[in-house]
Coordinates of C-alpha atoms and ligand atoms in Angstrom, one line a residue:
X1143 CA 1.6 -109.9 104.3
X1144 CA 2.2 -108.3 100.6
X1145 CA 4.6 -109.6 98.6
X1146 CA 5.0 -107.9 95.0
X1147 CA 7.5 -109.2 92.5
X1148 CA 9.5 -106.7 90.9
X1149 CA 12.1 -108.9 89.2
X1150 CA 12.6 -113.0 88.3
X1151 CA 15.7 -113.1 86.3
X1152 CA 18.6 -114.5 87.5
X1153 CA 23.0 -113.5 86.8
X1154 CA 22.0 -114.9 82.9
X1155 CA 18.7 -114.2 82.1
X1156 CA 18.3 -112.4 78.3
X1157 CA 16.8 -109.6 79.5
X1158 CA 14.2 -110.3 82.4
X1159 CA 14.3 -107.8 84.9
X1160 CA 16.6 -109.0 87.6
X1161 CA 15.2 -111.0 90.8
X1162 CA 14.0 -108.9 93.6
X1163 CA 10.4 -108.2 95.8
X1164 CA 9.0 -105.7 98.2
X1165 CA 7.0 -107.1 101.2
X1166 CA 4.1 -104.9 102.1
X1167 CA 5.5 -101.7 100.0
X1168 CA 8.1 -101.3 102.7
X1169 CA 10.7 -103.5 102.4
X1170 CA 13.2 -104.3 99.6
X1171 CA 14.7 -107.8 98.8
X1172 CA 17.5 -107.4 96.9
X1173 CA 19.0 -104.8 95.0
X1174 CA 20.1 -105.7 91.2
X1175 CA 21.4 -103.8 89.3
X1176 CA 18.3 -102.6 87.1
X1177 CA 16.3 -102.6 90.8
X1178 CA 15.3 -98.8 90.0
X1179 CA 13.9 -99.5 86.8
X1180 CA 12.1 -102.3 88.0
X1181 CA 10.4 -100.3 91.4
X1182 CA 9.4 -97.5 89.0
X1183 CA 7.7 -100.0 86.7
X1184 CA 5.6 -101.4 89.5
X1185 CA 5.2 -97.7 90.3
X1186 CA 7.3 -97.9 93.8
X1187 CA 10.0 -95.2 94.9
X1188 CA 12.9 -96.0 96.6
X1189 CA 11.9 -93.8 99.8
X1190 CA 8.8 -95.9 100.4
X1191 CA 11.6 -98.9 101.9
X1192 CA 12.8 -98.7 105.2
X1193 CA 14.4 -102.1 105.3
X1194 CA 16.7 -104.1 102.7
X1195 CA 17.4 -107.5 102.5
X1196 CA 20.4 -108.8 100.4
X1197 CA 20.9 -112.5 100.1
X1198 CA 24.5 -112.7 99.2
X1199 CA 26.7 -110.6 97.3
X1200 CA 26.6 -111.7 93.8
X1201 CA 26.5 -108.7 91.2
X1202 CA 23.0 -110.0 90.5
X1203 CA 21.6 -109.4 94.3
X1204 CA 24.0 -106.2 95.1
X1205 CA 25.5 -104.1 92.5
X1206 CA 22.0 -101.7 92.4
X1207 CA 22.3 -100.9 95.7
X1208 CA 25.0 -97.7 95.5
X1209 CA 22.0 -96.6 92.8
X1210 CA 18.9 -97.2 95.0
X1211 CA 21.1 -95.8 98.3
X1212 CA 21.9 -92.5 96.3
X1213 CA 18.1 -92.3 95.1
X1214 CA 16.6 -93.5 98.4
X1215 CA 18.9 -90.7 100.1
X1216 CA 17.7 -87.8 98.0
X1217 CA 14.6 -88.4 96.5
X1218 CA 11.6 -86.0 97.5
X1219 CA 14.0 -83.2 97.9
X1220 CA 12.7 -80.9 100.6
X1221 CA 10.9 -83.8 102.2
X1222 CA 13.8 -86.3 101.1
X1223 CA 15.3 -89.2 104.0
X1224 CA 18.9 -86.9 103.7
X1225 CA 16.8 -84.0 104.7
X1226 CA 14.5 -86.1 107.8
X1227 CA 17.8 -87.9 108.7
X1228 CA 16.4 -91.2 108.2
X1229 CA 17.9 -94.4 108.4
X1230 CA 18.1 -97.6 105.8
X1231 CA 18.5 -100.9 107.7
X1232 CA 20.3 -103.4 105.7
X1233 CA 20.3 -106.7 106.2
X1234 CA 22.6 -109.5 104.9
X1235 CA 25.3 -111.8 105.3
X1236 CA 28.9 -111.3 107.1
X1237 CA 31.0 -108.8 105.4
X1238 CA 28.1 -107.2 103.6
X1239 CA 29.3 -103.8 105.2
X1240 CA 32.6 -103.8 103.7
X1241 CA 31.3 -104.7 100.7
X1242 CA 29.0 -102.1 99.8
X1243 CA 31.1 -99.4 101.1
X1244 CA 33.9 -100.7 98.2
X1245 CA 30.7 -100.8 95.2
X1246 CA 30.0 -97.5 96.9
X1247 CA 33.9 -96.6 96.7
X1248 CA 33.7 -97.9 92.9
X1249 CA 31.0 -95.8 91.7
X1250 CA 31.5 -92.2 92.8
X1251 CA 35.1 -90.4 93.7
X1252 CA 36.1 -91.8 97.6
X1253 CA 35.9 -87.8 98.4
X1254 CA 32.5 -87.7 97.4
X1255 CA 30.1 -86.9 100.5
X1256 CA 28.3 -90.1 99.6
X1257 CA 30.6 -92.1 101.1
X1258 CA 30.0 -90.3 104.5
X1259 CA 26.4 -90.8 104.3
X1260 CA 26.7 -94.6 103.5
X1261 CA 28.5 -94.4 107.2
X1262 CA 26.1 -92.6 108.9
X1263 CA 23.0 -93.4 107.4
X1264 CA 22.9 -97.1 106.5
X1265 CA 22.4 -99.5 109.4
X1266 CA 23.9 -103.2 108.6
X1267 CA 22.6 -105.7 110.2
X1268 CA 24.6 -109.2 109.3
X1269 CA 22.8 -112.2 110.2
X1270 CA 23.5 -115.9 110.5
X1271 CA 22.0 -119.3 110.6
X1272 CA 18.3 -119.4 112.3
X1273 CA 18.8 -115.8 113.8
X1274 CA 15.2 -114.3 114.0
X1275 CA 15.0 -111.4 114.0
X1276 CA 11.8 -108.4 114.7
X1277 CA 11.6 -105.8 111.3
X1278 CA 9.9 -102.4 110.7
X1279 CA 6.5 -102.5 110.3
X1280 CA 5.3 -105.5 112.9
X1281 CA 7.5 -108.2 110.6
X1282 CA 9.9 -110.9 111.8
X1283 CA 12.6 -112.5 109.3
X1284 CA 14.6 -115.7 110.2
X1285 CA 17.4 -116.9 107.7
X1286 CA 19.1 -120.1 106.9
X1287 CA 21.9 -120.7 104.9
X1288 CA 22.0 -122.3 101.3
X1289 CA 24.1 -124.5 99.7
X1290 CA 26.2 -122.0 97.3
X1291 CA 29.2 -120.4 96.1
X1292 CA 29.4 -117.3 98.6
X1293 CA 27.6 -117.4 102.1
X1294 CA 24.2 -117.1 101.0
X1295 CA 20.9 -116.9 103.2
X1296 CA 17.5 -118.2 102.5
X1297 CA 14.5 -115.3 104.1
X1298 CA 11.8 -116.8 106.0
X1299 CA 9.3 -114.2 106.6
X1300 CA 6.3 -114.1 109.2
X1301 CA 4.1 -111.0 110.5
X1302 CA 4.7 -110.5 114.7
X1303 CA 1.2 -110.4 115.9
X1304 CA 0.2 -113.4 114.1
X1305 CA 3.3 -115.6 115.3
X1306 CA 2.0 -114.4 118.9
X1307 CA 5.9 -112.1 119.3
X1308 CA 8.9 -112.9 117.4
X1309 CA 9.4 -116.2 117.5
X1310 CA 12.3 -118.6 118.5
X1311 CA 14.6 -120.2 116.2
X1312 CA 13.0 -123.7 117.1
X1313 CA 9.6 -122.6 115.4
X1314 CA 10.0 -119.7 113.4
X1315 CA 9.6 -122.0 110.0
X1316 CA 6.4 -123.5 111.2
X1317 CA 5.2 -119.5 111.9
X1318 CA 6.0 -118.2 108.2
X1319 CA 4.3 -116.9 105.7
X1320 CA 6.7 -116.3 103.0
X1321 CA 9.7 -118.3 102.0
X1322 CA 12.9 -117.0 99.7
X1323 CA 15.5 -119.4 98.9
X1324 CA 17.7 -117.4 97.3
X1325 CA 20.2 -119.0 95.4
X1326 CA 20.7 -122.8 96.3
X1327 CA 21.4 -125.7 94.9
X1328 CA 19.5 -128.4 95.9
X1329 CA 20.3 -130.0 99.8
X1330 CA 18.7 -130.9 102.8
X1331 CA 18.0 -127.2 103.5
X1332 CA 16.0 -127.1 100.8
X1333 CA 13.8 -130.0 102.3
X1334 CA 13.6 -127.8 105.3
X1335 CA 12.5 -124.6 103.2
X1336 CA 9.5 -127.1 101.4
X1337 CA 8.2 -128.4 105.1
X1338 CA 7.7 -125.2 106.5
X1339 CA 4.1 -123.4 106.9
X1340 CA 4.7 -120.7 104.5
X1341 CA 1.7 -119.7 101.9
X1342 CA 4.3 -119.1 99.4
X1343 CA 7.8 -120.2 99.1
X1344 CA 9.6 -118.9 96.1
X1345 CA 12.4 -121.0 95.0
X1346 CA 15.4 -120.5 93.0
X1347 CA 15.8 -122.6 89.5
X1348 CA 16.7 -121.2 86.5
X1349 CA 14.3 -123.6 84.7
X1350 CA 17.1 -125.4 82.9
X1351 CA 18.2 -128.7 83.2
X1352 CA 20.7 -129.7 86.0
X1353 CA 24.0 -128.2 86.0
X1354 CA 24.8 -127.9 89.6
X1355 CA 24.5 -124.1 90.6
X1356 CA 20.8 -123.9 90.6
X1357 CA 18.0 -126.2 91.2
X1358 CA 15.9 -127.7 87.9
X1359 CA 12.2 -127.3 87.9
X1360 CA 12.4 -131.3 87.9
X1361 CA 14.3 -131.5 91.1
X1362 CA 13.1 -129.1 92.9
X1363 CA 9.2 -130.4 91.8
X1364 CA 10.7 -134.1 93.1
X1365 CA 11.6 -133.0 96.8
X1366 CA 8.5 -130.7 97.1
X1367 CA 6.5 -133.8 96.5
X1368 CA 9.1 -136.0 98.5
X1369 CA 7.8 -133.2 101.0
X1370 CA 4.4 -134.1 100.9
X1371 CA 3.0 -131.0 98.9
X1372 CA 0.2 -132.1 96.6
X1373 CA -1.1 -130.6 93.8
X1374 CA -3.3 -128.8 95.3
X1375 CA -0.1 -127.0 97.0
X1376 CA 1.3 -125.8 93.6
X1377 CA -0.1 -122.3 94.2
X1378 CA 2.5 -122.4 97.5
X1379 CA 5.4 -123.0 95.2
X1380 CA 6.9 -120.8 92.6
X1381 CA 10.4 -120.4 90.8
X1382 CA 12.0 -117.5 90.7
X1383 CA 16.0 -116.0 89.5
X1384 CA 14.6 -117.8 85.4
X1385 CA 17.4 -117.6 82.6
X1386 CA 14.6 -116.7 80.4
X1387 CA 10.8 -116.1 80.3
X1388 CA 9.1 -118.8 81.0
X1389 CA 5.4 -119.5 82.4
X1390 CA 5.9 -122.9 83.6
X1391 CA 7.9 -126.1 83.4
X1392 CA 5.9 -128.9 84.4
X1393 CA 4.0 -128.3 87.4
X1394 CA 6.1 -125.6 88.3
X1395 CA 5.2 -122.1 87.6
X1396 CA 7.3 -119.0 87.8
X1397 CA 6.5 -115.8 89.0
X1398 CA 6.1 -112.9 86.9
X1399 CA 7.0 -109.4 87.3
X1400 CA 3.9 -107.5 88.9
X1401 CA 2.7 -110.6 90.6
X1402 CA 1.2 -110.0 93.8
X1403 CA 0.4 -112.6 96.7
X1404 CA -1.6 -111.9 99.6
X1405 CA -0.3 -113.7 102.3
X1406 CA -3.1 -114.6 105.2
Ligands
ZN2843 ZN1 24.4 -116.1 93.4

């Protein structure tokens, strides 16, 4: 598995490109709002993703996506998704339909053909706690919830043939290879996250001190070796969603935009 970081900034974040991934070229996690500018500097195109994952629907995980939709849709012209009659499969939490129809509604007239190709081309797929679930492309995703202020889902990643199938919601974290909190403060799931067998788990702190809304570097560095990860596990665990640039803090290092991790 592929995981490329397009963004790490989180809602405040002077100026870092806003959080967001692709997993092997195909998938998209998250859709901020600068999430076009940030797949052309890693030189992606929309039409390349078949499958989107939104965590929750903070303006800092959603309000791109009428953008990347509208570009997805049309790019390529002749050869473009509107013109194949392709379909985007969405993923996200409950009510995640209604909401990006209304930023959809927001951004262009509610006459506007748009709105009819949201409807017939976007596939929503709202998950819940420890669904698992198969994806384009051989993958299986499993989610679990955080501990924030909307319903908000944590992505635990895995590739199908190497998990022997899709697996069941009793193993899937054992199976993983790639771990996104999402936005979290920290709680037990967070424990959960930190014990599983992923070869990278990227976790949310804005690198700040406590303050109750995100993890700190400090905390999140104390339950990971509460956890039992070593030193020699730092690699495995990166912060992400920063409220500026950093490198590291402490032991912790942050991912940077046009990182790339090979997942084995
Ligand atoms: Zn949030």
């Amino acid at each position: 598995m592929n995981v490329k970081i397009l963004g790490n900034g989180g809602f405040y974040n002077e100026g870092l490109p806003y959080n967001a991934m692709a997993i092997d070229g195909h998938v998209l996690v998250e859709t901020p709002p600068d999430i076009l500018q940030s797949l052309m500097r890693q030189r992606m195109r929309p039409p390349q993703m078949d499958t989107v994952f939104i965590s929750h629907i903070h303006g800092d995980h959603c309000f791109g996506f009428p953008f990347f939709f509208f570009n997805w849709l049309y790019w390529g012209d002749a050869d473009s998704h509107y013109k194949k009659g392709s379909r985007l499969a969405v993923i996200g939490p409950g009510g995640l339909s209604g909401h990006l129809r209304e930023l959809m509604r927001l951004a262009i007239p509610p006459e506007h053909p748009y709105l009819r190709d949201f409807d017939e081309r976007v596939q929503i797929i709202e998950i819940d706690e420890d669904d698992v679930i198969a994806v384009k492309g051989n993958l299986w995703f499993g989610f679990r919830r955080t501990a924030h202020s909307l319903p908000t889902f944590s992505l635990i990643a895995g590739e199908v043939g190497r998990a022997g199938g899709v697996p069941s919601s009793s193993d899937y974290l054992e199976k993983a290879l790639f771990v996104y909190s999402s936005d979290t403060s920290m709680f037990e799931g967070v424990r959960v996250l930190l014990g599983s067998g992923a070869k990278l788990i990227l976790c949310d702190t804005n690198g700040e001190n406590e303050k109750e809304v995100h993890m700190s570097p400090r905390e999140l560095m104390a339950a990971a070796t509460a956890q039992g990860l070593s030193g020699a596990d730092s690699g495995r665990l990166r912060g992400i969603h920063m409220s500026r640039r950093m490198e590291r803090v402490g032991e912790l290092r942050f991912v940077q935009p046009g990182e790339e991790f090979t997942l084995l």
